[in-house]
Short mmCIF file of C-alpha atoms in Angstrom, two decimals:
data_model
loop_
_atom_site.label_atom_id
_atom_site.label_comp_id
_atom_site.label_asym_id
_atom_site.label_seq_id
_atom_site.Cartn_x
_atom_site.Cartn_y
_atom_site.Cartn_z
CA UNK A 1 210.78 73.53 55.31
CA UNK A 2 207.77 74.92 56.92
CA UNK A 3 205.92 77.42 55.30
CA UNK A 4 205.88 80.85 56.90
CA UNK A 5 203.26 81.13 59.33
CA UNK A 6 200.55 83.84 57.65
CA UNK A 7 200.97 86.90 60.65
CA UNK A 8 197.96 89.70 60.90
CA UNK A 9 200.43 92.05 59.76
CA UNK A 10 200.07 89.86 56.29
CA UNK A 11 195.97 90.12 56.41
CA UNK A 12 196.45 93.97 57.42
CA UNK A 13 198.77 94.76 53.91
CA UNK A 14 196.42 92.37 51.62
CA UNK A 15 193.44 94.36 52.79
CA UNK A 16 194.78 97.84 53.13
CA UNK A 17 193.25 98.07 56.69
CA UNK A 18 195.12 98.49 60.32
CA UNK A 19 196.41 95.12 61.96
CA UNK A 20 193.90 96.43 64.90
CA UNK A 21 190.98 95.98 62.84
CA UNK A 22 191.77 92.98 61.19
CA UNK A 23 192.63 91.71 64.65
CA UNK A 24 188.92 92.88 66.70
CA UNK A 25 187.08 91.47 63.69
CA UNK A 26 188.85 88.08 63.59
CA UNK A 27 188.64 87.59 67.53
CA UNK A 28 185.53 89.15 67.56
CA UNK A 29 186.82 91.88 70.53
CA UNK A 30 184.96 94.62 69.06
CA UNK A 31 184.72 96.94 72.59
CA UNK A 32 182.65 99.62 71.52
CA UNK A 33 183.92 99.75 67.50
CA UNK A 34 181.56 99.21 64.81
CA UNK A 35 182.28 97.59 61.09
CA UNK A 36 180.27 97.22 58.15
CA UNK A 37 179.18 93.41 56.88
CA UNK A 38 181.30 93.92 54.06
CA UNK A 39 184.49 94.79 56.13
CA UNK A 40 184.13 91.60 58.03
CA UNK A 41 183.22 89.49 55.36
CA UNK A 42 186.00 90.38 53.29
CA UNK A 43 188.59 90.13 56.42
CA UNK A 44 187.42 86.51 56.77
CA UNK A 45 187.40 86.24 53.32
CA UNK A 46 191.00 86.83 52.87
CA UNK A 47 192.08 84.93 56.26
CA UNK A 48 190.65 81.88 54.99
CA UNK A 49 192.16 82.29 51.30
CA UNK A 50 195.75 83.11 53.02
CA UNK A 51 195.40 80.18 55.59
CA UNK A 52 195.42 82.51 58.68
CA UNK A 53 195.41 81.01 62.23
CA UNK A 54 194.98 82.27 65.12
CA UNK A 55 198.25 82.08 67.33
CA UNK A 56 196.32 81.43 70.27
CA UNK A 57 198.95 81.73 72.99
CA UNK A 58 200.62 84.54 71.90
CA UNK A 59 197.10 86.13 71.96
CA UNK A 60 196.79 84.83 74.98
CA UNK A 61 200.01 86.62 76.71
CA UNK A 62 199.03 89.71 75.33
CA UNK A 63 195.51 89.89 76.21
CA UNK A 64 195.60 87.54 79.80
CA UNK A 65 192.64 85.71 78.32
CA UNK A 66 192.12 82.59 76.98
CA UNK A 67 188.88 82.72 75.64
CA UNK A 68 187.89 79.88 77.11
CA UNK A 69 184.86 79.37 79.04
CA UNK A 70 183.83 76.57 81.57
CA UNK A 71 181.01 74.77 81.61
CA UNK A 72 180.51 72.23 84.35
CA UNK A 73 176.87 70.69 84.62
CA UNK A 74 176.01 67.42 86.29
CA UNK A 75 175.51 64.86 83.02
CA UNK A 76 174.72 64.88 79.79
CA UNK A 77 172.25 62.16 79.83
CA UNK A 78 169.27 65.12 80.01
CA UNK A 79 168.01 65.93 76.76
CA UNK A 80 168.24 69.61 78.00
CA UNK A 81 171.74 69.74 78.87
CA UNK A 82 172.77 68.12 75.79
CA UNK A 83 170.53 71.02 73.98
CA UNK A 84 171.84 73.75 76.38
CA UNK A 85 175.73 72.17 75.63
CA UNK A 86 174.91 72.99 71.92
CA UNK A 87 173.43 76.27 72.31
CA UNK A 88 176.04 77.81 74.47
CA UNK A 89 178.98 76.40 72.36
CA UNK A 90 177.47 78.13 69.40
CA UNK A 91 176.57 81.54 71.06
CA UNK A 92 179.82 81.31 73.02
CA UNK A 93 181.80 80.99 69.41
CA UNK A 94 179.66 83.58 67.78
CA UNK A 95 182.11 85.81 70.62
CA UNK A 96 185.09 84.44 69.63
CA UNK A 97 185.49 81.75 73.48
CA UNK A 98 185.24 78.01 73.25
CA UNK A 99 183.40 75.60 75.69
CA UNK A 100 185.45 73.48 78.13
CA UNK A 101 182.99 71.16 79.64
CA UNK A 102 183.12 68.88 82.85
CA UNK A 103 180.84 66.69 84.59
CA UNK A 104 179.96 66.79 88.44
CA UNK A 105 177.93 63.68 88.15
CA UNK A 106 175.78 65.26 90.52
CA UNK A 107 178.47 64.62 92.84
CA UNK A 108 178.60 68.08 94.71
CA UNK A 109 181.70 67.21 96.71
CA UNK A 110 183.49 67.04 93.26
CA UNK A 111 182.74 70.44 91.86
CA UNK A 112 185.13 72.74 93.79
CA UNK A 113 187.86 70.31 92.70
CA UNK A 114 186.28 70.77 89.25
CA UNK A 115 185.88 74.34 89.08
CA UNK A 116 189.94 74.50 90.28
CA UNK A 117 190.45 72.66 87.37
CA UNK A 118 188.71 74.55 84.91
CA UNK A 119 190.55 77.85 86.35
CA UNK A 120 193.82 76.11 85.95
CA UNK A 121 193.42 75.15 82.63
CA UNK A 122 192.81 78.91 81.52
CA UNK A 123 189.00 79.30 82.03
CA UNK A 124 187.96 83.18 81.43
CA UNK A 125 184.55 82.16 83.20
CA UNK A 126 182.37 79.37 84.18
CA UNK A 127 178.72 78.69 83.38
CA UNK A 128 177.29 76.68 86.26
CA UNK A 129 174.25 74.27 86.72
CA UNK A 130 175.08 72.93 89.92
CA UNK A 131 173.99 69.33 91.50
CA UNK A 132 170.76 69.23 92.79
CA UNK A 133 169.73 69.84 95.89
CA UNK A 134 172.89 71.99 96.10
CA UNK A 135 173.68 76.21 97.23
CA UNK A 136 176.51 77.30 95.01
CA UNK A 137 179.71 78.34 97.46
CA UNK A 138 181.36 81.11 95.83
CA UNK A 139 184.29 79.91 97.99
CA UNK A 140 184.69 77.75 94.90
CA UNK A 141 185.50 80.65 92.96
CA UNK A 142 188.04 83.04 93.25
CA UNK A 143 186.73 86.49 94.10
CA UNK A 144 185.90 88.48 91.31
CA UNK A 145 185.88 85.41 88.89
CA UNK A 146 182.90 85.33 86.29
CA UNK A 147 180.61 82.94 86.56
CA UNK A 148 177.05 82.72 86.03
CA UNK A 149 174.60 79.81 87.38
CA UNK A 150 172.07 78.43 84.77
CA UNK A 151 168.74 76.54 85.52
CA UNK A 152 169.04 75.95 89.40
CA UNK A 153 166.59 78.42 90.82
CA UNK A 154 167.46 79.01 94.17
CA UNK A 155 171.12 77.85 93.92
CA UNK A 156 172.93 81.17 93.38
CA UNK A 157 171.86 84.69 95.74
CA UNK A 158 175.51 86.06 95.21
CA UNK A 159 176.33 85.11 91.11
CA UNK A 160 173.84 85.97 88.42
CA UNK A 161 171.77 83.51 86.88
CA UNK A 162 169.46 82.20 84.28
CA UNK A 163 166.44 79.46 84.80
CA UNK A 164 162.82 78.71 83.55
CA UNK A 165 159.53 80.39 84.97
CA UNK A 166 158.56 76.65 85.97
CA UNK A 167 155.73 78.09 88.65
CA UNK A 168 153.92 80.07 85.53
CA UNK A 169 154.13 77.33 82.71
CA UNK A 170 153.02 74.80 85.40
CA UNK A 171 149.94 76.62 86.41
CA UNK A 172 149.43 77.36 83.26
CA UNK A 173 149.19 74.06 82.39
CA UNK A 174 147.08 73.25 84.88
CA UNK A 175 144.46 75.73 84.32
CA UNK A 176 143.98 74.09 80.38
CA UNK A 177 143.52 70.88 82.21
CA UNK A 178 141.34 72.19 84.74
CA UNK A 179 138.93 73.44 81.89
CA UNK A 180 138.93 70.18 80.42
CA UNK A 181 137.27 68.55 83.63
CA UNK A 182 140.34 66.93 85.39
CA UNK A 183 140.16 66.81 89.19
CA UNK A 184 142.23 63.96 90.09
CA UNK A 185 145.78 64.96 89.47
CA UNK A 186 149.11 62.62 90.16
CA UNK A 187 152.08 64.44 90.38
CA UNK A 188 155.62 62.48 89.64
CA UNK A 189 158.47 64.26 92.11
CA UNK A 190 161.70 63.92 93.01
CA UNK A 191 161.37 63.76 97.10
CA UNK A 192 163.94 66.39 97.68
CA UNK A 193 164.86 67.66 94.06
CA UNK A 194 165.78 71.15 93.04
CA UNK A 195 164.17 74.09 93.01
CA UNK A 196 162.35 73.41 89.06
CA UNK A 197 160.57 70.75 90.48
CA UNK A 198 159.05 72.62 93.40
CA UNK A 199 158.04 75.15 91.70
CA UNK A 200 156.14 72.95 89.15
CA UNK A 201 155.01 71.37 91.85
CA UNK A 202 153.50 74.72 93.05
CA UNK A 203 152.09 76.06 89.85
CA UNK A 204 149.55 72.70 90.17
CA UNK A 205 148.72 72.71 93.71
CA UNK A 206 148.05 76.70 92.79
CA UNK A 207 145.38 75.36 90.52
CA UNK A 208 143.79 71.49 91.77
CA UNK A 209 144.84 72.37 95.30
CA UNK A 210 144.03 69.01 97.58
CA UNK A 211 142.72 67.24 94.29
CA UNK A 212 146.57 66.19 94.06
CA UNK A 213 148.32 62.92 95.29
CA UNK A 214 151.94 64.40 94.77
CA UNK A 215 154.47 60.51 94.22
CA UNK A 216 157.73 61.46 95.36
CA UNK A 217 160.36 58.57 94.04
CA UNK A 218 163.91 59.14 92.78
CA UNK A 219 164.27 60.97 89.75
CA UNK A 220 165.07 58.09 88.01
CA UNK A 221 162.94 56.31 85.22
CA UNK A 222 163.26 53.07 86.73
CA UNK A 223 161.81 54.24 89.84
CA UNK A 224 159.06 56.21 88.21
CA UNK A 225 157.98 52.86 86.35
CA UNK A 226 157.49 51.34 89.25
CA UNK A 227 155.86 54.18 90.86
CA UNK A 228 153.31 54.23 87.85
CA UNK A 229 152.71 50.12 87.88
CA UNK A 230 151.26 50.61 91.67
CA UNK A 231 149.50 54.12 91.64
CA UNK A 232 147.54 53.43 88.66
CA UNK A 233 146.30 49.64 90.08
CA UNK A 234 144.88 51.16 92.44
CA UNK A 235 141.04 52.57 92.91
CA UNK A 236 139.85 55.77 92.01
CA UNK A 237 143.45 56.37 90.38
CA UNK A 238 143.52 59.92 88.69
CA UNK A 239 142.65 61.17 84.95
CA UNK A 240 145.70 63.00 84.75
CA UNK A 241 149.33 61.92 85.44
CA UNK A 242 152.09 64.79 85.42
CA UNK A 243 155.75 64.16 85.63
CA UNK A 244 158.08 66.92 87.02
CA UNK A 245 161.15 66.01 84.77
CA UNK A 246 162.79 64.16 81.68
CA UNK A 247 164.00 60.82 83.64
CA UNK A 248 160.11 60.67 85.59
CA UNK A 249 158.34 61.37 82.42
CA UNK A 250 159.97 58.26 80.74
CA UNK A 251 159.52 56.02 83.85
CA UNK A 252 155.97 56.94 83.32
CA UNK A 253 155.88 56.09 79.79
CA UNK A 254 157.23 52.88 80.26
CA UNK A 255 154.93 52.17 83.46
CA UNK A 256 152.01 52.89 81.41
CA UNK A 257 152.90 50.88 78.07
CA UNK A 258 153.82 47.65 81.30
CA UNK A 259 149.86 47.79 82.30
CA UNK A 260 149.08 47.87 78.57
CA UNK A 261 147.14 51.34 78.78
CA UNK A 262 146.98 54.28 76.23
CA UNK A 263 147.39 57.81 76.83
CA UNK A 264 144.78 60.27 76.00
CA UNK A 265 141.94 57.41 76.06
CA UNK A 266 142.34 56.31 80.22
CA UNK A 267 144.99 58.52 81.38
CA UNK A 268 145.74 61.86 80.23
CA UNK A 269 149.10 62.97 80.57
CA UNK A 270 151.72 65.86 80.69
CA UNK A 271 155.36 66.02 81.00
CA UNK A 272 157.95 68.81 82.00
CA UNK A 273 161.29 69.29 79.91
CA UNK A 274 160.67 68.26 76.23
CA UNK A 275 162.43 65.18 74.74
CA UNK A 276 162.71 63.28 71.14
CA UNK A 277 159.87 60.59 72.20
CA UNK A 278 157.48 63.01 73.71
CA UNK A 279 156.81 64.00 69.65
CA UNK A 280 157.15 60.65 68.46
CA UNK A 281 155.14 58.45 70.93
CA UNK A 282 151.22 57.67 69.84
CA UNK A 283 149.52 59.73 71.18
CA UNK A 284 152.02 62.70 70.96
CA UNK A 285 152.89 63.40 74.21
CA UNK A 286 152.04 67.10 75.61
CA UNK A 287 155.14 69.02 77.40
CA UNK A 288 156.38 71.80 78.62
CA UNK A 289 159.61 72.79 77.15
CA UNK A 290 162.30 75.08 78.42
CA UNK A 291 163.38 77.67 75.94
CA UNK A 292 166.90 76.59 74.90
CA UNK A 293 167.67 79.28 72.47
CA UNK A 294 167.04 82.14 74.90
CA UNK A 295 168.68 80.76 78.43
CA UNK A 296 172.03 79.91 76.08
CA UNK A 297 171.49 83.78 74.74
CA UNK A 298 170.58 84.81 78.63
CA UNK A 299 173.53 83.17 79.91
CA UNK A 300 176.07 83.95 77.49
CA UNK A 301 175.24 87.72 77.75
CA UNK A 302 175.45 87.53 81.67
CA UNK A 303 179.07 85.63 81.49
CA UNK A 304 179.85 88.36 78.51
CA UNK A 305 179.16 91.32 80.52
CA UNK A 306 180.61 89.86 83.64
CA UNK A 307 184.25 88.97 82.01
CA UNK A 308 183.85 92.93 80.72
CA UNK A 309 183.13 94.39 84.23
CA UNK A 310 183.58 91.76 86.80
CA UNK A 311 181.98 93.97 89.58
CA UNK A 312 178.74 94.20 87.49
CA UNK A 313 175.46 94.38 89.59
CA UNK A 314 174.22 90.95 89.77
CA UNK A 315 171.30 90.29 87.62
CA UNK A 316 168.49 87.26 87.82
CA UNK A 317 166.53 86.17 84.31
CA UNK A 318 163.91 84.45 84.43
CA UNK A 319 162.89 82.68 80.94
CA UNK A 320 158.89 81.33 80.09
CA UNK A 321 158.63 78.28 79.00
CA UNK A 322 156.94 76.80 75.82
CA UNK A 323 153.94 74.66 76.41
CA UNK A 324 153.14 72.03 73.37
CA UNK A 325 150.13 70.50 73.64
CA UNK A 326 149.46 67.60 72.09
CA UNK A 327 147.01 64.55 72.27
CA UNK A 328 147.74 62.82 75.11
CA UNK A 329 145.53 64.94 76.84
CA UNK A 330 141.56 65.00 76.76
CA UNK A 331 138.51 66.21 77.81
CA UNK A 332 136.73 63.80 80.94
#
């Protein structure tokens, strides 16, 4: 025979405290109630001695949540979103909701068909990074359905979101390599890419003004390799080579290593959105990194107080970015 399920009413007698607080510290639904560290430590304590589970569709019926929470980006290819994926999973659990995660592809025909799907399957709310080059319909959500948009600038006037301050870290950036005596600036962009790209695109042109030859080629690394191969044949080819995202900044890599040039000693370069070679090539590669930690604690906060108060003013966040720099940038 099975052995009998353990109930809350069970952890509630063992502990000599109310089934209601055993059950807001367990699901983490505290609404406005406060407990000490020791009262929740010792009601997870005894759930995990007693073998408690959650009956999550009976909590479900009672409370018309699932806590469950959508997350549909286009791939998870990007170093980024595979960081972002983490960091929301783990803030989102820290509040008791799991992560359901889809893939558009960057297909933006599919992602009303995906978002029906996510609502179908239970969702509470959807974090959104939409395809590029893409406004986010709020037909695609039912009215009053949380939902916050992450990292598309631009995308979202009607939902709250969370992105980078790409336009200050860019210009930024340019200004350090201004002071080191660069004038001749190639910039590696997508030719109609998102928002993020334009703006870093504007925080150099801010800065080195005509002094830039801006490459527009798909933001793919194959096509930045090539790109790379012909500009830097050229004559007069620039001291400094920036690429506007992950995929262009490892088409650039690969471009360079093809012509059997070094960076740092005859082309300095800098690269947006930070990934595992950038700190592992020779020279170490100088980026600008987008602040996982915080848009995952941005965005789940948003989504949090939007599945609390669905008809909460919309807010915008804007989070600044990291710049590490590193030696494949010099002084001409």
């Amino acid at each position: 025979m099975r052995p009998a399920r353990v109930t809350l009413a069970d952890l509630a007698r063992a502990l000599d405290l109310s089934t209601c607080t055993v059950s807001k510290v367990l699901n983490r639904s505290f609404d406005g109630f406060s407990y000490s560290t020791e009262t929740i430590s010792r009601v997870e304590a005894m759930a995990s001695k007693m073998g408690y589970t959650a009956n999550a569709q009976a909590r479900s019926l009672r409370t018309r949540r699932t806590q469950l929470v959508g997350f549909l980006l286009p791939t998870a290819e990007i170093t980024l979103f595979g960081a972002l994926t983490d960091r929301l999973e783990q803030e989102l659990r820290a509040h008791g909701y799991q992560l359901l995660i889809v893939h558009s592809r960057n297909d933006p025909k599919a992602e009303p068909e995906l978002i029906a799907s996510l609502i179908a399957h239970g969702a509470d709310g959807l974090i959104w990074i939409p395809s590029r080059e893409k406004k986010v319909d709020p037909a695609a959500l039912r009215p009053g359905f949380p939902a916050v948009v992450l990292d598309r600038p631009g995308c979202a006037s009607a939902l709250p979101f969370v992105a980078t301050e790409n336009r200050e870290a860019a210009r930024a950036l340019a200004e350090r390599a201004h002071a080191l005596g660069h004038r001749r600036v190639a910039l590696l962009n997508a030719p109609a890419g998102d928002l993020s790209l334009r703006e870093r695109y504007e925080g150099f042109r801010e800065v080195f003004g005509r002094g830039i030859r801006k490459v527009e080629v798909a933001n793919e690394a194959e096509a930045a390799r090539a790109a790379v191969a012909g500009l830097l044949r050229e004559p007069g080819r620039p001291t400094l080579l920036a690429a506007l995202s992950e995929p262009l900044a490892i088409g650039a890599v690969a471009g360079v290593r093809d012509l059997g040039l070094a960076f740092g000693e005859a082309l300095s370069f800098v690269a947006f959105d930070d990934f595992p070679l950038a700190a592992w090539w020779t020279p170490r590669l100088t980026v600008v990194r987008q602040d996982v930690d915080r848009l995952a604690a941005e965005t789940v906060r948003l989504l949090l107080a939007r599945l609390k108060d669905p008809a909460a003013p919309v807010e915008s966040v804007r989070v600044p970015a990291v710049l590490e720099w590193r030696e494949s940038v010099v002084a001409v």
